[in-house]
PDB file of C-alpha atoms in Angstrom:
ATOM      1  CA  UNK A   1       0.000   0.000   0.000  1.00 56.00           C
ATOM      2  CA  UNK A   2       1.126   3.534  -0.345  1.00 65.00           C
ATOM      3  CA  UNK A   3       0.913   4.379   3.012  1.00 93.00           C
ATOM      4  CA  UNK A   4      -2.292   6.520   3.583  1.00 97.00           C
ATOM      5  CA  UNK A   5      -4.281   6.772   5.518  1.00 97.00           C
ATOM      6  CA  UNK A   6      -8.151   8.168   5.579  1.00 98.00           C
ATOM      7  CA  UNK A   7     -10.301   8.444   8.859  1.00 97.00           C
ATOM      8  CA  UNK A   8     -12.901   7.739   9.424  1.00 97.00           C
ATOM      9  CA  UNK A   9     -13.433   5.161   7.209  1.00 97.00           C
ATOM     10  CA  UNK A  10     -17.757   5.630   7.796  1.00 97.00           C
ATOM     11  CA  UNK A  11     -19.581   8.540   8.634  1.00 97.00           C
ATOM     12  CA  UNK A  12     -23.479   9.093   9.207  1.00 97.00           C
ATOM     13  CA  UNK A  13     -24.118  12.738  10.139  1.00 96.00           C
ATOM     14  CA  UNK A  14     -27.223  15.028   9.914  1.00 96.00           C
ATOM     15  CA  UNK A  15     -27.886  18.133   7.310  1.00 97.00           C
ATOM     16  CA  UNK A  16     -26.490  20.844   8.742  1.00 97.00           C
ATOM     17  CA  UNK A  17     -23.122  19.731  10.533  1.00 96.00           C
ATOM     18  CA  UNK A  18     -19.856  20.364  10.241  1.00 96.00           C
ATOM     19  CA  UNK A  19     -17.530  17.153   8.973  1.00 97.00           C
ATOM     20  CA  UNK A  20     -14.262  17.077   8.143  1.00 98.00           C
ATOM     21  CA  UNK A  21     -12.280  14.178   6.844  1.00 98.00           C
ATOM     22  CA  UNK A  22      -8.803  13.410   7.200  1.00 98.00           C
ATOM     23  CA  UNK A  23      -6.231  12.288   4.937  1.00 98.00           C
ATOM     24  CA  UNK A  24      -2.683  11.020   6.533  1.00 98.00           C
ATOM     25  CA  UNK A  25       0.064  10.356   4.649  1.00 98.00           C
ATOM     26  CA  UNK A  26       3.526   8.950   5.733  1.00 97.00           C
ATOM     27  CA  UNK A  27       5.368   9.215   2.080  1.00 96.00           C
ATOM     28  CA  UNK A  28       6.185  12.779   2.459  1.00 95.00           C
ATOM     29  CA  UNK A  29       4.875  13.565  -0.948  1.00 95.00           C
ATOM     30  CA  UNK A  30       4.279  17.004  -2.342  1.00 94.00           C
ATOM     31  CA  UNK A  31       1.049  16.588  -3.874  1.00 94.00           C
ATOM     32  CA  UNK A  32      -2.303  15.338  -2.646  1.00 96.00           C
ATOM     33  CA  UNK A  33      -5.975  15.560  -3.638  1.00 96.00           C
ATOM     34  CA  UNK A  34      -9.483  14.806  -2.325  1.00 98.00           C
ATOM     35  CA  UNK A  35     -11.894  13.360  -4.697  1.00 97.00           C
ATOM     36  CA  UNK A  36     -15.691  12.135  -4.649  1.00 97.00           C
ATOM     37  CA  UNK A  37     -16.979   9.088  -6.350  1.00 95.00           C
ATOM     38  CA  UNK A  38     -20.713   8.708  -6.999  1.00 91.00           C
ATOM     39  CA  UNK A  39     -22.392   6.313  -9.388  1.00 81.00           C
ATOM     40  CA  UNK A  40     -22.471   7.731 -12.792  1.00 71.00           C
ATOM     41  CA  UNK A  41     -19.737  10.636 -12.124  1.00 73.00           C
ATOM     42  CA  UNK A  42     -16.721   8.019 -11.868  1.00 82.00           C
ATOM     43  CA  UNK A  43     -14.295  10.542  -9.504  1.00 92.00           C
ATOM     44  CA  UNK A  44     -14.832  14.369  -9.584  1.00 94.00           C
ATOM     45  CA  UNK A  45     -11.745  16.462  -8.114  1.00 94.00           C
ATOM     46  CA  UNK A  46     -12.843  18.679  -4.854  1.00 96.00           C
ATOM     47  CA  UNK A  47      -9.168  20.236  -4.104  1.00 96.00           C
ATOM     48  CA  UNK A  48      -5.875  19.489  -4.332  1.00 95.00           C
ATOM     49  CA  UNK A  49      -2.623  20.597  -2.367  1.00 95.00           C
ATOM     50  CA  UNK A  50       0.890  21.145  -4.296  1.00 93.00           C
ATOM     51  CA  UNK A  51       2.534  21.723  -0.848  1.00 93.00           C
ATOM     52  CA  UNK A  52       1.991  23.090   3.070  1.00 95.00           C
ATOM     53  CA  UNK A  53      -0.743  25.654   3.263  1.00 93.00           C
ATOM     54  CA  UNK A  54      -1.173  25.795  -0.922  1.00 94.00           C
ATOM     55  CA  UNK A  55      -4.311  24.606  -2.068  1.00 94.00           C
ATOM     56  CA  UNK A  56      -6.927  24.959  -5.224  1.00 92.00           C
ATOM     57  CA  UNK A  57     -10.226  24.384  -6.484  1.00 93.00           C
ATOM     58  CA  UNK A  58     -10.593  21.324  -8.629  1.00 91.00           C
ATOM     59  CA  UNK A  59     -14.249  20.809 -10.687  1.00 89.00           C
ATOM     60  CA  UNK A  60     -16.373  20.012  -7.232  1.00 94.00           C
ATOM     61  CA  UNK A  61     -15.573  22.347  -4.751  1.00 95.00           C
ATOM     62  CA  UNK A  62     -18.490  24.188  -3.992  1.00 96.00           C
ATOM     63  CA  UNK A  63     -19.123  23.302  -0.175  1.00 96.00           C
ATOM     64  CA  UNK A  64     -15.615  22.038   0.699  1.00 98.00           C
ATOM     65  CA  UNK A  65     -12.881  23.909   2.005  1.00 97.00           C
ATOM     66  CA  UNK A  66      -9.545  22.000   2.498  1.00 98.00           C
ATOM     67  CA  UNK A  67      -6.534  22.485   4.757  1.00 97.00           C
ATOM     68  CA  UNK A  68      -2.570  21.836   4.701  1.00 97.00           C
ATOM     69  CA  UNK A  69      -0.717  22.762   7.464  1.00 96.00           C
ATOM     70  CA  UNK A  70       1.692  20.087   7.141  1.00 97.00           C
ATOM     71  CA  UNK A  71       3.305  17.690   4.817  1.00 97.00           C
ATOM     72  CA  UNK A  72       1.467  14.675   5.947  1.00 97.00           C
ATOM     73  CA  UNK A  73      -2.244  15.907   6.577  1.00 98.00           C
ATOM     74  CA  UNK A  74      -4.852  16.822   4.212  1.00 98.00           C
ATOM     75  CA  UNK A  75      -8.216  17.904   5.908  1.00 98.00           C
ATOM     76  CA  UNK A  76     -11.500  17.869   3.660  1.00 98.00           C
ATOM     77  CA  UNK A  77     -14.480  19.924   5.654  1.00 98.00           C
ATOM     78  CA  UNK A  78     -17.530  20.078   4.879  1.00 97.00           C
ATOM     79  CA  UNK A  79     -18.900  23.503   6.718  1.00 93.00           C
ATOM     80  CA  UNK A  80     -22.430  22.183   6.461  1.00 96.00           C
ATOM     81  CA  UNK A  81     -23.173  19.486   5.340  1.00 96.00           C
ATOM     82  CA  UNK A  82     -26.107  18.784   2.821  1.00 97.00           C
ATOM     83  CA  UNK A  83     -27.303  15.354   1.303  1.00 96.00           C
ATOM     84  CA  UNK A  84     -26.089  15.740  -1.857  1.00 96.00           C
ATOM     85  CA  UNK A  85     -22.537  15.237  -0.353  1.00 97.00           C
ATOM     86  CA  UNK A  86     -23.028  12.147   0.303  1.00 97.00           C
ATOM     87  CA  UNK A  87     -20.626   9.958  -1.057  1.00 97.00           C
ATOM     88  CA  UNK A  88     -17.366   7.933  -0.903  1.00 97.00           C
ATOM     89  CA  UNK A  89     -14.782  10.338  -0.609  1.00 98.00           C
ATOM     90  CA  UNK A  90     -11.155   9.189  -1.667  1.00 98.00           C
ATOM     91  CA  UNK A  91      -7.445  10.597  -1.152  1.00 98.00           C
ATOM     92  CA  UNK A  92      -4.892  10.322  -3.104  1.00 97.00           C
ATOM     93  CA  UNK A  93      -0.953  11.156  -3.039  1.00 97.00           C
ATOM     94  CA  UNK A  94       1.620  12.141  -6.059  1.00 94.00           C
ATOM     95  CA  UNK A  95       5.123  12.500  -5.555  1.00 90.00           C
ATOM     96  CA  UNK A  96       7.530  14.954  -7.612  1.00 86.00           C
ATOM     97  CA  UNK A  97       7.708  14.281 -11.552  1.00 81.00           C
ATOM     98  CA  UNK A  98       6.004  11.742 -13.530  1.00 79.00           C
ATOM     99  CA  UNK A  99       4.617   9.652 -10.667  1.00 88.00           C
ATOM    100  CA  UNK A 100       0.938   8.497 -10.698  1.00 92.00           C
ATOM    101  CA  UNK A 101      -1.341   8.958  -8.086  1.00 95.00           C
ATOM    102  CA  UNK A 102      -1.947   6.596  -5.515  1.00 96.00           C
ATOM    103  CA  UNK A 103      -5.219   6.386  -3.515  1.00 97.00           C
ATOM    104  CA  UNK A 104      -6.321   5.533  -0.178  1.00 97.00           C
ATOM    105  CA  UNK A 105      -9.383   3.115   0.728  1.00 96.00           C
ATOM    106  CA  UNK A 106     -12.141   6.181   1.194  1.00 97.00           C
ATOM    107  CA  UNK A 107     -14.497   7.557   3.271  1.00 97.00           C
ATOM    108  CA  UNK A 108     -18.138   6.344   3.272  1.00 97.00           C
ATOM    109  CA  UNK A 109     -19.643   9.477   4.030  1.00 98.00           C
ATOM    110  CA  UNK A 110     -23.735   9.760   4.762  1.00 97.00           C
ATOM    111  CA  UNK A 111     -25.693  12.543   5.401  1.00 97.00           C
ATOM    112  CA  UNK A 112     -29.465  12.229   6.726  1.00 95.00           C
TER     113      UNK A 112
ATOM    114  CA  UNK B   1     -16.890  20.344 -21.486  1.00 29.00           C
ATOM    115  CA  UNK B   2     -13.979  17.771 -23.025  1.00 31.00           C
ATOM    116  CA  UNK B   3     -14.378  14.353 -20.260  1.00 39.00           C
ATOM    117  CA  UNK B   4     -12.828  10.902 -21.097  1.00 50.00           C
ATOM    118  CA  UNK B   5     -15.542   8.047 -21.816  1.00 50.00           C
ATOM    119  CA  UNK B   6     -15.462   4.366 -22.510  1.00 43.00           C
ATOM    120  CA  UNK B   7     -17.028   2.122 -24.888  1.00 44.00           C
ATOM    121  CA  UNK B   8     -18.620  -0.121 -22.400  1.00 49.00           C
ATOM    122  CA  UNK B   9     -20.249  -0.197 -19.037  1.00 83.00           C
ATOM    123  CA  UNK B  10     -19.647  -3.888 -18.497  1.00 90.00           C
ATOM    124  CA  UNK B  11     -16.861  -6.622 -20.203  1.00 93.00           C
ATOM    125  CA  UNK B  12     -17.381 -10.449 -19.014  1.00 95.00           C
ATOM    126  CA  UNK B  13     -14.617 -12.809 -20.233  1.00 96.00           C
ATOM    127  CA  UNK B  14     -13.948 -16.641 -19.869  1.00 97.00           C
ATOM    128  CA  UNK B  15     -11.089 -16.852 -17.571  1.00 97.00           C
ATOM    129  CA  UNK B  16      -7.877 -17.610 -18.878  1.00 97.00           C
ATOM    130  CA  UNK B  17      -8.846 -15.317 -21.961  1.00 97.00           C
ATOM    131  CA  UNK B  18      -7.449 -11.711 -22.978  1.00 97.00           C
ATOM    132  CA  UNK B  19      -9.549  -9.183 -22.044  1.00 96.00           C
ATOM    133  CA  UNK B  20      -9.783  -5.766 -23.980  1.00 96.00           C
ATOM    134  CA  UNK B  21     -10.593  -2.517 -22.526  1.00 95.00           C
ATOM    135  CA  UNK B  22     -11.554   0.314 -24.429  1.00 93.00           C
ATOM    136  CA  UNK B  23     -11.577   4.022 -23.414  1.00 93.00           C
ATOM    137  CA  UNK B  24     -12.103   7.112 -25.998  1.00 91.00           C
ATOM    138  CA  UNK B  25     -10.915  10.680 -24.637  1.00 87.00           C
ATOM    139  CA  UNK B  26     -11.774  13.727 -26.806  1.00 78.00           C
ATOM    140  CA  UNK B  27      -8.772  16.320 -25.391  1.00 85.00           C
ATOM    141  CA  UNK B  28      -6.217  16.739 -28.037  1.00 84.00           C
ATOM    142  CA  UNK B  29      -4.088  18.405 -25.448  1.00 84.00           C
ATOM    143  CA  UNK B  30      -3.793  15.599 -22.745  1.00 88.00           C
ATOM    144  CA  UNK B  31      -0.321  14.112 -22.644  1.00 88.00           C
ATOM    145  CA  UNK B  32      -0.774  11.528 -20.186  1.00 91.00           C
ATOM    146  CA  UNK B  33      -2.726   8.645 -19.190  1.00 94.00           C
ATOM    147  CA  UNK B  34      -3.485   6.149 -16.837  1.00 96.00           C
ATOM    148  CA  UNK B  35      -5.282   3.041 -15.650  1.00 97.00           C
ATOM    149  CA  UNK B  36      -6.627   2.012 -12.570  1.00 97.00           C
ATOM    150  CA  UNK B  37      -8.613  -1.106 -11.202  1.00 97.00           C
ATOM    151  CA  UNK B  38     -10.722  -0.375  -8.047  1.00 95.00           C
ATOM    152  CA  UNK B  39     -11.902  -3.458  -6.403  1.00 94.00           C
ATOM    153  CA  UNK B  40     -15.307  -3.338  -4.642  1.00 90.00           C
ATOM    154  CA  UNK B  41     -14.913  -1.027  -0.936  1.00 90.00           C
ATOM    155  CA  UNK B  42     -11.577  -0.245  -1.873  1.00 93.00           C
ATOM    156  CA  UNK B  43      -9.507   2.710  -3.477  1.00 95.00           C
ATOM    157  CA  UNK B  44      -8.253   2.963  -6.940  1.00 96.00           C
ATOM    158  CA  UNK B  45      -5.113   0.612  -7.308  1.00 96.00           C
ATOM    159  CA  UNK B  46      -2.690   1.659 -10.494  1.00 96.00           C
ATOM    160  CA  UNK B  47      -1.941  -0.532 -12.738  1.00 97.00           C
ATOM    161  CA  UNK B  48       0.152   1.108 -15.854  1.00 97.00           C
ATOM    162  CA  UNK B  49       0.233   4.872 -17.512  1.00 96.00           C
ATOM    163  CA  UNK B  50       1.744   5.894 -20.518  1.00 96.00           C
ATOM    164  CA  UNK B  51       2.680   9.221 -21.783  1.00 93.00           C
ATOM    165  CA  UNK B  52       1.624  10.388 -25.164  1.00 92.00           C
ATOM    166  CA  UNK B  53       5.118  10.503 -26.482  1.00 94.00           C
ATOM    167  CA  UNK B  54       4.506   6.643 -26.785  1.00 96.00           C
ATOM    168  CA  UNK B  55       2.103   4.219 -28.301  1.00 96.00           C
ATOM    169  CA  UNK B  56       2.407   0.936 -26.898  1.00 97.00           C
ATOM    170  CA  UNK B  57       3.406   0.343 -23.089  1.00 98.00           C
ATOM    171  CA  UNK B  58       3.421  -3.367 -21.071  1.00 97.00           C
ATOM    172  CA  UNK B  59       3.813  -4.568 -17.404  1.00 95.00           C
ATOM    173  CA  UNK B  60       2.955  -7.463 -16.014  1.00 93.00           C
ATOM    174  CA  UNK B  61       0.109  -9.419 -17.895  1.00 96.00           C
ATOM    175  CA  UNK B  62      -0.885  -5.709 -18.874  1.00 98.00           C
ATOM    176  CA  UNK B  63      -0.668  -3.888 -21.882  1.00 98.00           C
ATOM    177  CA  UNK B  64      -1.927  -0.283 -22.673  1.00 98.00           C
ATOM    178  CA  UNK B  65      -2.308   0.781 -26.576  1.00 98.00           C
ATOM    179  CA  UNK B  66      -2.429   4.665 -27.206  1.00 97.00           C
ATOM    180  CA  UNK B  67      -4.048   5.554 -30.596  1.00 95.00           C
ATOM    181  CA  UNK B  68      -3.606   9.367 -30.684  1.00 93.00           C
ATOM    182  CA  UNK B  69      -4.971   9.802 -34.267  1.00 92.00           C
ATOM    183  CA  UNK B  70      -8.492   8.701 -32.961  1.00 93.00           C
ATOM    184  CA  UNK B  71      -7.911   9.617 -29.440  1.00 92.00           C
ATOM    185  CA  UNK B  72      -8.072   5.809 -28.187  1.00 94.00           C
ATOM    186  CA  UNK B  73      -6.664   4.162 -25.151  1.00 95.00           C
ATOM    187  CA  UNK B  74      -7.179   0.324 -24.061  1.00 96.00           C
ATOM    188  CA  UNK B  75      -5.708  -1.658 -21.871  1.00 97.00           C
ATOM    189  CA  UNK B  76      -5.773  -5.233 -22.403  1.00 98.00           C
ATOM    190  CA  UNK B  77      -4.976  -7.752 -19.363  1.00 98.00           C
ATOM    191  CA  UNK B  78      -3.718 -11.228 -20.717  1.00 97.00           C
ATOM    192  CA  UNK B  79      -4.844 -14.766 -19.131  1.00 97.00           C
ATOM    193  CA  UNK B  80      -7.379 -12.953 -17.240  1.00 97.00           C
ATOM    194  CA  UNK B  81      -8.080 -14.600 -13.703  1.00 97.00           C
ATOM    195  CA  UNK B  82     -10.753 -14.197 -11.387  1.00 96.00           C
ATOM    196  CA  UNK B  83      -8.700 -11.384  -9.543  1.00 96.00           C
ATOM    197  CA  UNK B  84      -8.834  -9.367 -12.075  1.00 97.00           C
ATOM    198  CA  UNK B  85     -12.765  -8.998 -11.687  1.00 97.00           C
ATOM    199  CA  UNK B  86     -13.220  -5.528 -10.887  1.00 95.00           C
ATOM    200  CA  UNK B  87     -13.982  -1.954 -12.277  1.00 94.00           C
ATOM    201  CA  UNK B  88     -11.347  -0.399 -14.429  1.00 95.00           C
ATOM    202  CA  UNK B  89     -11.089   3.463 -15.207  1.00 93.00           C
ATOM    203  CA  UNK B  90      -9.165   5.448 -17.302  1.00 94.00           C
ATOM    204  CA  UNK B  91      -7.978   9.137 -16.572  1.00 93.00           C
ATOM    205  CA  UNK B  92      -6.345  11.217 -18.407  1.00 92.00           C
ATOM    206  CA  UNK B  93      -3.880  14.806 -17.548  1.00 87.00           C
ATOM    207  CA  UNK B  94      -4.807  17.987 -19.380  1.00 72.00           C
ATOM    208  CA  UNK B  95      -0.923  19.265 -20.294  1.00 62.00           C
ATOM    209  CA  UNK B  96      -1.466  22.708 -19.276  1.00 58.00           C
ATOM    210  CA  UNK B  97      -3.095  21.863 -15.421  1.00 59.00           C
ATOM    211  CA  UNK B  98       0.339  22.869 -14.112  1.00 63.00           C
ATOM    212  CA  UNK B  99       3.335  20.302 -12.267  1.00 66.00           C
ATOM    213  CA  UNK B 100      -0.276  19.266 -10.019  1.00 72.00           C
ATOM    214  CA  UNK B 101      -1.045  16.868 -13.089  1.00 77.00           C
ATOM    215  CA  UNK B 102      -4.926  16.816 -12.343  1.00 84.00           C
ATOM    216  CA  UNK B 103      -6.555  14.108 -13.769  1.00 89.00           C
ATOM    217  CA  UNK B 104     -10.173  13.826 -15.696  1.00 89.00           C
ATOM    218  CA  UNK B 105     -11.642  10.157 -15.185  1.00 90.00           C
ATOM    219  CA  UNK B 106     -14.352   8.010 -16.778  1.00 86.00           C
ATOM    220  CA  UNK B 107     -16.560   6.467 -15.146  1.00 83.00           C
ATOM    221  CA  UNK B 108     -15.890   2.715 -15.503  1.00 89.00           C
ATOM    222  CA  UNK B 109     -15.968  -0.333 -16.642  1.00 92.00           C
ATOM    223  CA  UNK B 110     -17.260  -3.483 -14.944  1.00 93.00           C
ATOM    224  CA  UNK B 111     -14.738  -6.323 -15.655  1.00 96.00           C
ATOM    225  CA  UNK B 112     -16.210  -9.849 -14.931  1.00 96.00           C
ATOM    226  CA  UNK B 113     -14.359 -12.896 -14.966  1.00 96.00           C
ATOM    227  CA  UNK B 114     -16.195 -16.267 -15.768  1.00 95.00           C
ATOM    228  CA  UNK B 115     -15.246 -19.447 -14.394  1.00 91.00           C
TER     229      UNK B 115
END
């Protein structure tokens, strides 16, 4: 495996809450990304990180924000959360040049 | 906008066969591409990528074909067991996305492996 790590592995929360999802990595790469997989979509990009504390938008990321404060951790939050986010939320890591991205195991995230 | 598709939603194949997966992307300016095989409750696992400086790429028991003229990718898995029974994507990279090499995926196909 490519040593990450994403907690909790299930979640069933209620409209309206706050959620956040971690993403723990013990490669030390540069470059890591959250994504959400829903039947029909294959996997949408919400943000990705290119290092500590620099983030961006990918093609999803109206009602995430995302956080970096170290080389290891990539937080996904969901400020309030509304049904139509639930899904299966994966991370995945890249190291530098013309390496592929490797993926964690998900998040089964639902929201009531 | 531009998104990567394939052929078919679902491929069942006698094991011990070849088994051919097709994927058709429409972005003249990607430059790299990749497969993955995601195994039910599990993450995306990679299995082979190839750039588009090249047309032919293999690994183990894998094989991916790049036809850049019709914007074609498949990846073709050789004496296919019943391990290999899962969902396959494609993605492709967008060349100007930056060094963060985003990638665009499809959304699947079902691989099924007959005894």
């Amino acid at each position: 495996d490519a040593g990450i790590t994403q907690s909790p592995r299930h979640k069933v929360t209620e409209t309206g809450t706050p959620v956040t999802l971690r993403c723990h990595q013990t490669e030390n790469h540069r470059y890591m990304y959250w994504y959400r997989q829903d039947p029909g979509h294959g996997l949408r990009l919400i943000h990705y990180s290119y290092g500590v504390k620099d983030t961006d938008k990918g093609e999803v990321s109206d009602g995430y924000s995302v956080s970096r404060s170290k080389t290891e951790d990539f937080l996904l939050t969901l400020e309030s959360a509304t049904s139509s986010q639930t899904s299966v939320y994966f991370c995945a890591i890249r190291g530098e040049g013309n390496q592929p991205q490797h993926f964690g195991d998900g998040t089964r995230l639902s929201i009531l | 906008g531009e998104s990567v598709g394939l052929h078919l939603p679902t491929l069942s194949v006698q094991e011990g066969d070849n088994s051919i997966i097709n994927c058709a992307y429409s972005n003249s300016a990607s430059d790299y591409f990749i497969w993955y095989k995601q195994e039910s409750g599990k993450g995306p696992q990679f299995i082979i990528d190839i750039r588009s400086n090249m047309d032919k790429r293999q690994g183990q028991r894998v094989t991916v074909l790049l036809n850049k003229t019709v914007k074609h990718l498949s990846l073709q898995i050789a004496a296919t067991q019943p391990g290999d029974s899962a969902v396959y994507f494609c993605a492709e990279n967008i060349k100007d996305t930056g060094s963060a090499r985003q990638l665009t995926f499809g959304s699947g196909t079902q691989l099924t492996v007959l005894p």
